[in-house]
Coordinates of C-alpha atoms in Angstrom, one line a residue:
X24 CA 0.0 0.0 0.0
X25 CA 1.3 3.5 -0.9
X26 CA 0.6 6.2 1.7
X27 CA -0.7 9.5 0.4
X28 CA -2.9 12.4 1.4
X29 CA -5.4 14.2 -0.6
X30 CA -7.6 17.2 0.2
X31 CA -10.6 17.8 -2.1
X32 CA -10.6 21.1 -3.8
X33 CA -13.3 23.2 -2.1
X34 CA -14.1 25.4 -5.1
X35 CA -17.7 25.4 -6.3
X36 CA -17.6 24.6 -10.0
X37 CA -20.6 25.4 -12.3
X38 CA -20.8 24.6 -16.0
X39 CA -23.7 26.7 -17.2
X40 CA -24.5 30.2 -18.6
X41 CA -23.1 33.7 -18.0
X42 CA -26.7 34.7 -17.4
X43 CA -26.6 33.0 -14.0
X44 CA -23.6 35.2 -12.8
X45 CA -25.8 37.3 -10.7
X46 CA -27.3 34.3 -9.0
X47 CA -23.9 32.8 -8.3
X48 CA -22.7 36.1 -6.8
X49 CA -25.8 36.1 -4.6
X50 CA -25.0 32.6 -3.5
X51 CA -21.7 34.0 -2.2
X52 CA -23.5 36.9 -0.4
X53 CA -22.1 39.6 -2.7
X54 CA -23.9 42.8 -3.1
X55 CA -21.1 45.2 -4.1
X56 CA -18.9 43.5 -6.7
X57 CA -15.7 44.7 -8.3
X58 CA -15.7 43.3 -11.9
X59 CA -12.2 42.6 -13.2
X60 CA -11.9 42.1 -17.0
X61 CA -11.8 43.9 -20.3
X62 CA -14.8 45.3 -22.2
X63 CA -15.0 42.3 -24.5
X64 CA -16.8 40.1 -22.0
X65 CA -17.0 42.6 -19.2
X66 CA -20.1 44.4 -20.5
X67 CA -22.0 41.1 -20.7
X68 CA -20.8 40.2 -17.2
X69 CA -21.8 43.7 -15.9
X70 CA -25.3 43.2 -17.3
X71 CA -25.6 39.8 -15.7
X72 CA -24.5 41.2 -12.3
X73 CA -27.1 44.0 -12.5
X74 CA -27.4 46.1 -9.2
X75 CA -24.7 43.9 -7.5
X76 CA -22.0 45.7 -9.6
X77 CA -20.2 48.4 -7.6
X78 CA -17.1 49.1 -9.8
X79 CA -15.1 47.8 -12.7
X80 CA -11.4 47.4 -13.3
X81 CA -10.6 46.8 -17.0
X82 CA -6.8 46.7 -17.0
X83 CA -5.6 43.4 -15.6
X84 CA -2.0 42.6 -16.9
X85 CA 0.0 39.5 -17.7
X86 CA 2.0 38.1 -14.9
X87 CA 0.1 40.2 -12.3
X88 CA 2.4 43.2 -11.8
X89 CA 2.2 44.5 -8.2
X90 CA 1.7 48.1 -9.4
X91 CA -1.5 47.0 -11.2
X92 CA -2.7 45.2 -8.1
X93 CA -2.1 48.4 -6.1
X94 CA -4.3 50.4 -8.5
X95 CA -7.1 47.8 -8.3
X96 CA -6.9 47.8 -4.5
X97 CA -7.6 51.5 -4.4
X98 CA -10.8 50.9 -6.4
X99 CA -11.8 48.2 -3.9
X100 CA -11.3 50.7 -1.0
X101 CA -13.1 53.6 -2.8
X102 CA -16.2 51.6 -3.6
X103 CA -16.5 49.5 -0.4
X104 CA -16.4 46.3 -2.4
X105 CA -17.4 43.0 -0.8
X106 CA -16.3 40.6 -3.5
X107 CA -14.5 40.2 -6.8
X108 CA -15.8 38.8 -10.1
X109 CA -13.1 38.2 -12.8
X110 CA -13.9 37.4 -16.4
X111 CA -11.3 36.6 -19.0
X112 CA -8.0 34.7 -19.1
X113 CA -5.2 34.1 -16.6
X114 CA -4.5 37.9 -16.2
X115 CA -8.0 38.6 -14.9
X116 CA -7.8 35.6 -12.6
X117 CA -4.4 36.5 -11.3
X118 CA -5.5 40.0 -10.4
X119 CA -8.6 38.7 -8.6
X120 CA -6.3 36.4 -6.6
X121 CA -3.9 39.2 -5.8
X122 CA -6.8 41.3 -4.5
X123 CA -8.0 38.4 -2.4
X124 CA -4.5 38.0 -0.9
X125 CA -4.6 41.5 0.5
X126 CA -8.3 41.7 1.4
X127 CA -9.7 38.2 1.9
X128 CA -12.6 39.1 -0.4
X129 CA -14.4 36.2 -2.0
X130 CA -13.8 35.5 -5.7
X131 CA -16.1 34.3 -8.5
X132 CA -14.1 33.5 -11.7
X133 CA -15.5 33.2 -15.2
X134 CA -12.7 31.8 -17.4
X135 CA -12.8 32.5 -21.1
X136 CA -9.5 30.6 -21.9
X137 CA -8.2 27.2 -20.8
X138 CA -5.8 28.6 -18.2
X139 CA -6.9 26.4 -15.3
X140 CA -5.4 28.7 -12.7
X141 CA -8.9 29.5 -11.5
X142 CA -8.9 26.1 -9.7
X143 CA -5.6 26.7 -7.8
X144 CA -4.3 28.3 -4.6
X145 CA -1.3 29.6 -6.5
X146 CA -0.5 33.2 -7.2
X147 CA 2.3 34.5 -9.4
X148 CA 3.2 38.2 -9.1
X149 CA 5.8 40.3 -10.9
X150 CA 7.9 43.1 -9.5
X151 CA 11.1 44.7 -11.0
X152 CA 11.3 42.0 -13.7
X153 CA 11.1 39.1 -11.3
X154 CA 8.2 36.8 -10.9
X155 CA 7.6 35.1 -7.6
X156 CA 5.0 32.5 -6.8
X157 CA 3.3 31.6 -3.6
X158 CA 0.7 29.0 -2.6
X159 CA -2.0 29.9 -0.1
X160 CA -5.6 29.0 0.4
X161 CA -6.3 32.8 0.7
X162 CA -6.1 33.2 -3.1
X163 CA -8.1 30.1 -4.0
X164 CA -11.4 31.3 -5.6
X165 CA -14.7 30.4 -3.9
X166 CA -16.5 29.6 -7.2
X167 CA -15.9 29.2 -10.9
X168 CA -18.5 29.5 -13.6
X169 CA -17.7 27.9 -17.0
X170 CA -19.7 29.0 -20.0
X171 CA -18.5 27.2 -23.1
X172 CA -20.2 29.8 -25.3
X173 CA -17.6 32.4 -24.1
X174 CA -14.8 30.3 -25.6
X175 CA -16.3 29.9 -29.1
X176 CA -14.9 33.3 -30.2
X177 CA -11.5 32.6 -28.6
X178 CA -9.0 32.8 -31.6
X179 CA -7.5 29.4 -32.5
X180 CA -3.9 30.4 -31.7
X181 CA -4.8 31.5 -28.3
X182 CA -7.1 28.5 -27.8
X183 CA -4.2 26.2 -28.7
X184 CA -1.6 27.9 -26.5
X185 CA -4.0 28.1 -23.6
X186 CA -5.0 24.5 -24.0
X187 CA -1.3 23.4 -24.0
X188 CA -0.8 25.5 -20.9
X189 CA -3.6 23.5 -19.2
X190 CA -2.0 20.2 -20.6
X191 CA 1.2 21.3 -18.9
X192 CA -0.7 21.5 -15.5
X193 CA -1.9 17.9 -16.0
X194 CA 1.5 16.6 -17.1
X195 CA 3.4 18.2 -14.2
X196 CA 0.9 16.6 -11.8
X197 CA 1.8 13.2 -13.0
X198 CA 5.5 13.4 -12.0
X199 CA 5.0 15.6 -8.9
X200 CA 6.6 14.0 -5.8
X201 CA 3.2 14.3 -3.9
X202 CA 1.0 12.9 -6.7
X203 CA -1.7 10.5 -5.5
X204 CA -4.3 8.2 -7.0
X205 CA -6.9 11.0 -7.3
X206 CA -4.6 13.5 -9.0
X207 CA -3.4 10.7 -11.3
X208 CA -7.0 10.2 -12.4
X209 CA -7.7 13.9 -12.9
X210 CA -4.4 14.3 -14.8
X211 CA -5.1 11.3 -17.1
X212 CA -8.6 12.4 -17.9
X213 CA -7.4 16.0 -18.4
X214 CA -4.7 14.9 -20.8
X215 CA -7.2 12.7 -22.8
X216 CA -9.7 15.5 -23.1
X217 CA -7.2 18.2 -24.1
X218 CA -5.1 16.1 -26.6
X219 CA -8.4 15.2 -28.3
X220 CA -9.9 18.6 -28.2
X221 CA -7.2 20.9 -29.4
X222 CA -6.8 19.5 -33.0
X223 CA -10.6 19.6 -33.3
X224 CA -10.8 23.2 -32.3
X225 CA -8.0 24.1 -34.8
X226 CA -10.0 22.4 -37.5
X227 CA -13.4 23.9 -36.5
X228 CA -13.3 26.7 -33.9
X229 CA -17.1 26.5 -33.6
X230 CA -17.1 22.8 -32.5
X231 CA -19.0 23.1 -29.2
X232 CA -18.2 19.5 -28.2
X233 CA -14.5 20.1 -28.7
X234 CA -14.7 23.4 -26.8
X235 CA -16.5 21.7 -23.9
X236 CA -13.9 18.9 -23.8
X237 CA -11.1 21.5 -23.6
X238 CA -12.9 23.4 -20.9
X239 CA -13.4 20.3 -18.8
X240 CA -9.8 19.3 -19.4
X241 CA -8.6 22.6 -18.1
X242 CA -10.8 22.3 -15.0
X243 CA -9.4 18.9 -14.2
X244 CA -5.8 19.9 -14.9
X245 CA -6.1 22.9 -12.6
X246 CA -7.7 20.8 -9.9
X247 CA -4.9 18.2 -9.9
X248 CA -2.2 20.9 -10.1
X249 CA -3.7 22.6 -7.0
X250 CA -3.2 19.4 -5.0
X251 CA 0.5 18.8 -5.8
X252 CA 3.8 20.7 -5.7
X253 CA 4.7 22.6 -8.9
X254 CA 7.9 21.4 -10.5
X255 CA 10.5 22.1 -13.2
X256 CA 8.0 23.2 -15.9
X257 CA 6.4 25.9 -13.9
X258 CA 9.7 27.0 -12.4
X259 CA 11.2 27.6 -15.9
X260 CA 8.0 29.3 -17.3
X261 CA 7.7 31.6 -14.3
X262 CA 11.4 32.4 -14.5
X263 CA 11.3 33.3 -18.2
X264 CA 8.0 35.0 -18.0
X265 CA 9.0 37.3 -15.2
X266 CA 12.5 38.0 -16.5
X267 CA 11.6 38.7 -20.2
X268 CA 7.9 39.5 -20.0
X269 CA 7.0 36.5 -22.2
X270 CA 3.4 35.6 -22.9
X271 CA 2.3 33.1 -20.3
X272 CA 0.3 30.5 -22.3
X273 CA 2.7 30.6 -25.3
X274 CA 5.7 30.0 -23.0
X275 CA 4.1 27.0 -21.4
X276 CA 3.2 25.7 -24.8
X277 CA 6.7 26.0 -26.2
X278 CA 8.5 24.5 -23.2
X279 CA 6.1 21.6 -22.5
X280 CA 7.6 18.9 -24.8
X281 CA 11.2 19.8 -23.8
X282 CA 10.5 19.5 -20.0
X283 CA 8.6 16.2 -20.7
X284 CA 11.7 14.9 -22.5
X285 CA 14.0 16.0 -19.7
X286 CA 11.8 14.1 -17.3
X287 CA 12.0 11.0 -19.5
X288 CA 8.2 10.9 -20.2
X289 CA 7.4 8.5 -23.1
X290 CA 4.9 10.8 -24.8
X291 CA 7.2 13.9 -25.0
X292 CA 7.4 13.5 -28.8
X293 CA 3.7 13.0 -29.2
X294 CA 3.1 16.4 -27.4
X295 CA 5.8 17.9 -29.6
X296 CA 4.0 16.7 -32.7
X297 CA 0.7 18.0 -31.3
X298 CA 2.2 21.4 -30.7
X299 CA 3.8 21.5 -34.1
X300 CA 0.4 20.9 -35.7
X301 CA -1.2 23.9 -34.0
X302 CA -0.9 27.6 -35.1
X303 CA 1.2 28.8 -32.2
X304 CA 4.8 29.8 -31.6
X305 CA 7.0 26.7 -31.6
X306 CA 10.2 28.2 -30.2
X307 CA 11.5 30.7 -27.7
X308 CA 13.0 32.6 -30.5
X309 CA 9.6 33.2 -31.9
X310 CA 8.7 34.7 -28.5
X311 CA 11.7 37.1 -28.9
X312 CA 14.5 35.4 -27.0
X313 CA 18.1 35.1 -28.3
X314 CA 21.1 32.9 -27.6
X315 CA 22.5 35.7 -25.4
X316 CA 19.4 35.7 -23.3
X317 CA 19.8 32.0 -22.5
X318 CA 23.5 32.0 -21.6
X319 CA 24.1 29.9 -18.6
X320 CA 20.5 28.4 -18.7
X321 CA 19.7 24.7 -18.9
X322 CA 20.3 22.8 -22.1
X323 CA 16.6 22.2 -22.6
X324 CA 16.0 25.9 -23.0
X325 CA 18.6 26.1 -25.7
X326 CA 16.8 23.3 -27.5
X327 CA 13.5 25.2 -27.0
X328 CA 15.1 28.4 -28.4
X329 CA 15.2 26.9 -31.9
X330 CA 12.1 24.6 -31.7
X331 CA 14.0 21.5 -32.7
X332 CA 12.7 18.1 -31.7
X333 CA 13.5 17.6 -28.0
X334 CA 16.4 15.3 -27.4
X335 CA 15.6 12.5 -25.0
X336 CA 18.0 12.2 -22.0
X337 CA 20.2 9.1 -21.9
X338 CA 17.7 6.3 -22.5
X339 CA 16.4 5.9 -19.0
X340 CA 13.7 3.5 -20.0
X341 CA 16.2 1.3 -21.8
X342 CA 18.5 1.5 -18.7
X343 CA 15.7 0.4 -16.4
X344 CA 14.8 -2.5 -18.8
X345 CA 18.4 -3.5 -19.0
X346 CA 18.7 -3.8 -15.2
X347 CA 15.3 -5.6 -14.9
X348 CA 16.3 -8.1 -17.6
X349 CA 19.4 -9.0 -15.6
X350 CA 17.1 -10.7 -13.1
X351 CA 15.7 -13.1 -15.8
X352 CA 17.4 -16.1 -14.3
X353 CA 16.2 -15.5 -10.8
X354 CA 13.4 -17.6 -9.2
X355 CA 10.0 -16.2 -10.0
X356 CA 9.3 -14.4 -6.7
X357 CA 12.8 -13.0 -6.4
X358 CA 12.6 -11.8 -10.0
X359 CA 9.3 -10.1 -9.3
X360 CA 10.5 -8.4 -6.2
X361 CA 13.8 -7.1 -7.7
X362 CA 12.2 -6.0 -11.0
X363 CA 9.5 -4.0 -9.2
X364 CA 12.1 -2.5 -6.8
X365 CA 14.3 -1.3 -9.6
X366 CA 11.4 0.1 -11.6
X367 CA 10.1 1.9 -8.5
X368 CA 13.6 3.3 -7.6
X369 CA 14.3 4.4 -11.1
X370 CA 10.9 6.0 -11.4
X371 CA 11.4 7.8 -8.1
X372 CA 14.7 9.3 -9.2
X373 CA 13.2 10.5 -12.5
X374 CA 10.0 11.9 -11.0
X375 CA 11.8 13.8 -8.3
X376 CA 14.7 14.9 -10.6
X377 CA 17.1 13.5 -8.1
X378 CA 20.5 15.2 -7.9
X379 CA 23.9 13.6 -7.4
X380 CA 24.2 15.4 -4.0
X381 CA 20.8 14.2 -2.8
X382 CA 21.6 10.6 -3.8
X383 CA 25.0 10.7 -2.1
X384 CA 23.3 12.1 1.0
X385 CA 20.9 9.2 0.9
X386 CA 23.7 6.7 0.6
X387 CA 25.5 8.3 3.5
X388 CA 22.3 8.2 5.5
X389 CA 22.0 4.4 4.9
X390 CA 25.7 3.9 5.6
X391 CA 25.4 5.7 9.0
X392 CA 22.3 3.6 9.8
X393 CA 24.4 0.5 9.1
X394 CA 27.3 1.7 11.3
X395 CA 25.0 2.3 14.3
X396 CA 23.2 -1.0 14.0
X397 CA 24.2 -3.7 16.5
X398 CA 22.6 -6.9 17.9
X399 CA 20.6 -4.7 20.3
X400 CA 20.1 -1.6 18.1
X401 CA 18.4 -2.2 14.8
X402 CA 18.5 1.2 13.0
X403 CA 17.2 -0.2 9.7
X404 CA 14.2 -1.7 11.4
X405 CA 13.7 1.7 13.1
X406 CA 13.9 3.4 9.6
X407 CA 11.3 0.9 8.2
X408 CA 9.1 1.5 11.2
X409 CA 9.2 5.3 11.0
X410 CA 8.5 5.4 7.3
X411 CA 5.5 3.2 7.8
X412 CA 6.9 0.4 5.7
X413 CA 6.8 -2.1 8.5
X414 CA 3.2 -1.3 9.2
X415 CA 2.3 -1.6 5.5
X416 CA 3.9 -5.1 5.4
X417 CA 2.1 -5.9 8.7
X418 CA -1.3 -4.9 7.3
X419 CA -0.7 -7.0 4.2
X420 CA 0.3 -10.0 6.3
X421 CA -2.6 -9.6 8.7
X422 CA -5.1 -9.2 5.8
X423 CA -4.3 -12.8 4.8
X424 CA -5.6 -14.1 8.1
X425 CA -8.5 -11.7 8.9
X426 CA -10.0 -14.0 11.7
X427 CA -6.8 -13.8 13.8
X428 CA -5.8 -11.1 16.3
X429 CA -4.4 -8.1 14.5
X430 CA -0.7 -8.2 14.1
X431 CA 1.8 -5.3 14.8
X432 CA 5.4 -4.4 13.9
X433 CA 8.2 -6.3 15.5
X434 CA 10.1 -3.2 16.5
X435 CA 13.9 -2.8 16.9
X436 CA 14.3 -4.3 20.4
X437 CA 13.3 -7.9 19.9
X438 CA 16.1 -10.3 20.9
X439 CA 16.2 -13.9 19.8
X440 CA 15.9 -16.7 22.4
X441 CA 14.7 -15.0 25.6
X442 CA 14.9 -17.3 28.6
X443 CA 11.9 -19.6 29.2
X444 CA 10.2 -18.5 32.3
X445 CA 7.7 -20.4 34.5
X446 CA 4.0 -19.4 34.7
X447 CA 3.3 -16.7 37.2
X448 CA 6.8 -15.2 37.2
X449 CA 7.4 -11.5 37.7
X450 CA 9.3 -10.4 34.6
X451 CA 9.9 -6.9 36.1
X452 CA 12.1 -8.5 38.8
X453 CA 11.4 -5.7 41.3
X454 CA 11.8 -2.7 38.9
X455 CA 9.7 0.4 40.0
X456 CA 6.4 0.9 38.3
X457 CA 2.7 0.2 38.6
X458 CA 2.2 -3.5 39.2
X459 CA 0.3 -5.4 36.5
X460 CA -1.0 -8.9 36.4
X461 CA -1.5 -10.6 33.0
X462 CA -3.9 -13.4 32.2
X463 CA -3.5 -14.4 28.6
X464 CA -5.5 -17.0 26.6
X465 CA -4.3 -18.3 23.2
X466 CA -6.9 -20.0 20.9
X467 CA -7.3 -20.9 17.3
X468 CA -9.8 -19.2 15.0
X469 CA -12.5 -21.7 16.2
X470 CA -11.9 -20.6 19.8
X471 CA -10.2 -23.9 20.7
X472 CA -7.4 -23.3 23.3
X473 CA -3.9 -23.8 21.9
X474 CA -1.7 -25.6 24.5
X475 CA 2.1 -25.6 24.3
X476 CA 2.4 -22.3 22.3
X477 CA 5.6 -20.4 22.8
X478 CA 4.9 -16.8 23.8
X479 CA 7.7 -14.2 23.8
X480 CA 7.0 -11.1 25.8
X481 CA 9.0 -7.9 26.0
X482 CA 8.4 -4.3 27.0
X483 CA 10.0 -1.0 28.2
X484 CA 10.5 -0.1 31.9
X485 CA 8.8 2.8 33.7
X486 CA 11.3 5.3 32.1
X487 CA 10.7 4.1 28.6
X488 CA 13.9 2.0 28.2
X489 CA 14.3 -1.7 27.1
X490 CA 16.8 -3.8 28.9
X491 CA 19.1 -3.9 25.9
X492 CA 19.4 -0.1 26.2
X493 CA 20.6 -0.4 29.8
X494 CA 24.0 -2.1 29.9
X495 CA 24.2 -2.0 33.7
X496 CA 21.3 -4.5 34.0
X497 CA 22.2 -8.0 34.8
X498 CA 20.4 -10.3 32.4
X499 CA 17.1 -10.0 30.6
X500 CA 14.5 -7.9 32.4
X501 CA 10.9 -7.2 31.2
X502 CA 11.6 -9.9 28.6
X503 CA 10.7 -13.6 28.8
X504 CA 9.5 -16.7 27.0
X505 CA 6.4 -18.5 28.3
X506 CA 4.6 -21.7 27.2
X507 CA 0.8 -21.9 27.4
X508 CA -0.6 -24.6 29.7
X509 CA -3.1 -27.3 28.7
X510 CA -5.9 -24.7 28.7
X511 CA -4.0 -22.4 26.4
X512 CA -3.3 -19.9 29.2
X513 CA -0.3 -18.1 30.5
X514 CA -0.1 -15.9 33.5
X515 CA 2.7 -13.5 34.6
X516 CA 3.4 -10.3 36.5
X517 CA 5.0 -7.2 35.2
X518 CA 4.6 -3.4 35.4
X519 CA 2.4 -1.1 33.2
X520 CA 4.4 0.0 30.2
X521 CA 5.2 3.7 29.6
X522 CA 5.2 5.8 26.4
X523 CA 8.8 6.2 25.3
X524 CA 10.9 7.7 22.5
X525 CA 12.5 5.5 20.0
X526 CA 16.3 6.0 19.9
X527 CA 16.7 9.4 18.3
X528 CA 20.5 9.7 18.4
X529 CA 21.1 8.3 15.0
X530 CA 20.1 8.9 11.4
X531 CA 16.4 8.1 12.0
X532 CA 16.3 10.6 14.8
X533 CA 17.8 13.2 12.5
X534 CA 15.1 12.5 9.9
X535 CA 12.3 12.9 12.5
X536 CA 13.8 16.2 13.7
X537 CA 14.2 17.5 10.1
X538 CA 10.5 16.9 9.3
X539 CA 9.2 18.1 12.7
X540 CA 7.9 14.7 13.9
X541 CA 8.1 13.5 17.5
X542 CA 9.9 10.2 18.3
X543 CA 7.4 8.7 20.8
X544 CA 5.6 5.4 20.8
X545 CA 2.3 4.8 22.6
X546 CA 2.7 2.5 25.7
X547 CA 2.5 -1.2 24.8
X548 CA 3.6 -4.7 25.5
X549 CA 5.0 -6.9 22.7
X550 CA 4.0 -10.5 22.1
X551 CA 5.2 -13.1 19.7
X552 CA 3.2 -16.3 19.7
X553 CA 4.4 -19.4 17.8
X554 CA 3.7 -23.1 17.6
X555 CA 4.4 -25.6 14.8
X556 CA 1.4 -25.9 12.5
X557 CA 0.3 -22.3 13.2
X558 CA 1.1 -19.0 11.7
X559 CA 3.4 -17.0 14.1
X560 CA 1.6 -13.9 15.4
X561 CA 3.7 -10.8 16.2
X562 CA 1.6 -8.1 17.9
X563 CA 1.4 -5.5 20.6
X564 CA -1.2 -4.5 23.2
X565 CA -1.6 -0.8 23.8
X566 CA -2.7 0.9 27.1
X567 CA -6.1 2.4 26.7
X568 CA -5.9 6.1 27.4
X569 CA -2.2 6.1 26.9
X570 CA -0.2 8.9 25.3
X571 CA 0.4 9.1 21.6
X572 CA -2.2 6.6 20.6
X573 CA -3.2 8.8 17.7
X574 CA 0.4 9.8 16.7
X575 CA 2.5 6.7 17.3
X576 CA 5.7 7.4 15.5
X577 CA 5.8 4.0 13.8
X578 CA 2.1 4.0 12.9
X579 CA 1.6 0.8 14.8
X580 CA -1.6 1.4 16.8
X581 CA -4.7 -0.5 15.8
X582 CA -8.1 -0.1 17.5
X583 CA -8.4 -3.9 18.1
X584 CA -5.1 -3.9 20.1
X585 CA -6.0 -1.1 22.6
X586 CA -6.8 -2.7 25.9
X587 CA -7.8 -1.6 29.4
X588 CA -4.9 -2.2 31.7
X589 CA -6.6 -0.7 34.8
X590 CA -7.5 -4.0 36.6
X591 CA -4.8 -6.2 35.1
X592 CA -4.2 -7.3 31.5
X593 CA -6.7 -9.8 30.2
X594 CA -6.7 -10.7 26.6
X595 CA -7.4 -13.6 24.2
X596 CA -5.1 -14.0 21.2
X597 CA -6.5 -15.9 18.2
X598 CA -3.9 -17.6 15.9
X599 CA -4.5 -19.5 12.7
X600 CA -3.2 -22.7 11.3
X601 CA -0.2 -22.4 8.9
X602 CA -2.4 -23.6 6.1
X603 CA -5.1 -21.0 6.7

């Protein structure tokens, strides 16, 4: 299972008619609207707003210059505006966002191009020839109204450039480091719609179905881009746009196939051919740049300067295949595991544009984890635990035996061969702490007691340390091996476990500090239950009401393993036969 997070975009999206603009403004509670946009569509929008219109600003500018924003903010103040309606392309949308950043006013956007920025919490602004970008929910519009009729008169060159700009949003979302299954779905559908629609619009600008597909594609592309981190493509476009004042959509359209090739995406040439078939600029030179402008810039920009077919980087796909093919002689399961591992690692390096320094740091991190690992300090297990990999494998394993007690991670402090201890023993051996009696029953999945099962038990002391962390202790403490009696029971005495930090003086601790995570585990007792003919169960019992149950640093807490320790520990473990 791959862990990910996804927050649904809260923007209200309406596909309908400009005639409903007044109603949508009313839905937002707006009564004194500033209308941003040129006269071309602005007059129609003003009529639709009716008495809700308080003022107009007809001069939004490309790349949202801060001086233009300042002029618009004066209009807002002078007319006591309570909301912004923007109609037009990315310039109108950008100005509305800039106003919202300073005023928190709600926004209603009516796009007339395929920019897609109306769906994002991203704002790019330009000052002194430099464009900066920020991402904040303050600039995400509250509502977007799409009217396909408004796009029918959009000139084909601008339609094509704008559509490729939207396609760039979708493409970048596919290789973003925080992509997830939902953004992958949005991006795939956006790409399908846009790649299909743009040639049809070029052939027949009045094709309503093609225009509708393009508008829907732009909506989805903007939505998925809002959910991920922008990468190389947008960094380059914003850099060039702010520095040289290049047109936004056309810059995106020119650079898209070159960035895709740099990222090793298989369809880079297909997008190059698509762009070449459309009546738009196909090179940075056509946008006014020269060789001198790009001195010291990345090689892909020099390719884009002349519009030549993008050169693929060293054949990464062929390299991955070559490595995978080297496992052809391995046993089936080994071949499957290694092939998928290589493909995943290579894909990760490509998607994240991994640098040599970053890779060397990762190797050094793993080397330090190896150096600190001993028989009693398993840093690699700790790394697996804190990255959630141990819990993923645990969930997969437990899902194969759903009728048994839930399993849990082994943890880094298990020691092979603890001493066998008689029933009723006190494994705390006089250590301070709240006394705890344990009465444990082991059964099979039919509730039949399992006699003679070997049960290893280990836990931390009152201060949160395991015996292997305390070299002054003589022999195993709070660690023992029991054998269930004829009734499947075992009884022992101990102390209530405490929450404790995992060892944080090594590479794993450095990682947790770097990302702002605490190192604490919820209080628990470990159990490992084994008997020939049965699946071994590794699990933990957590103290109900204990600290960190909802933020256990190794993601190991399961509801079915939280137990009341108040009047002693009583629990029945269910294990399954090895053939189950």
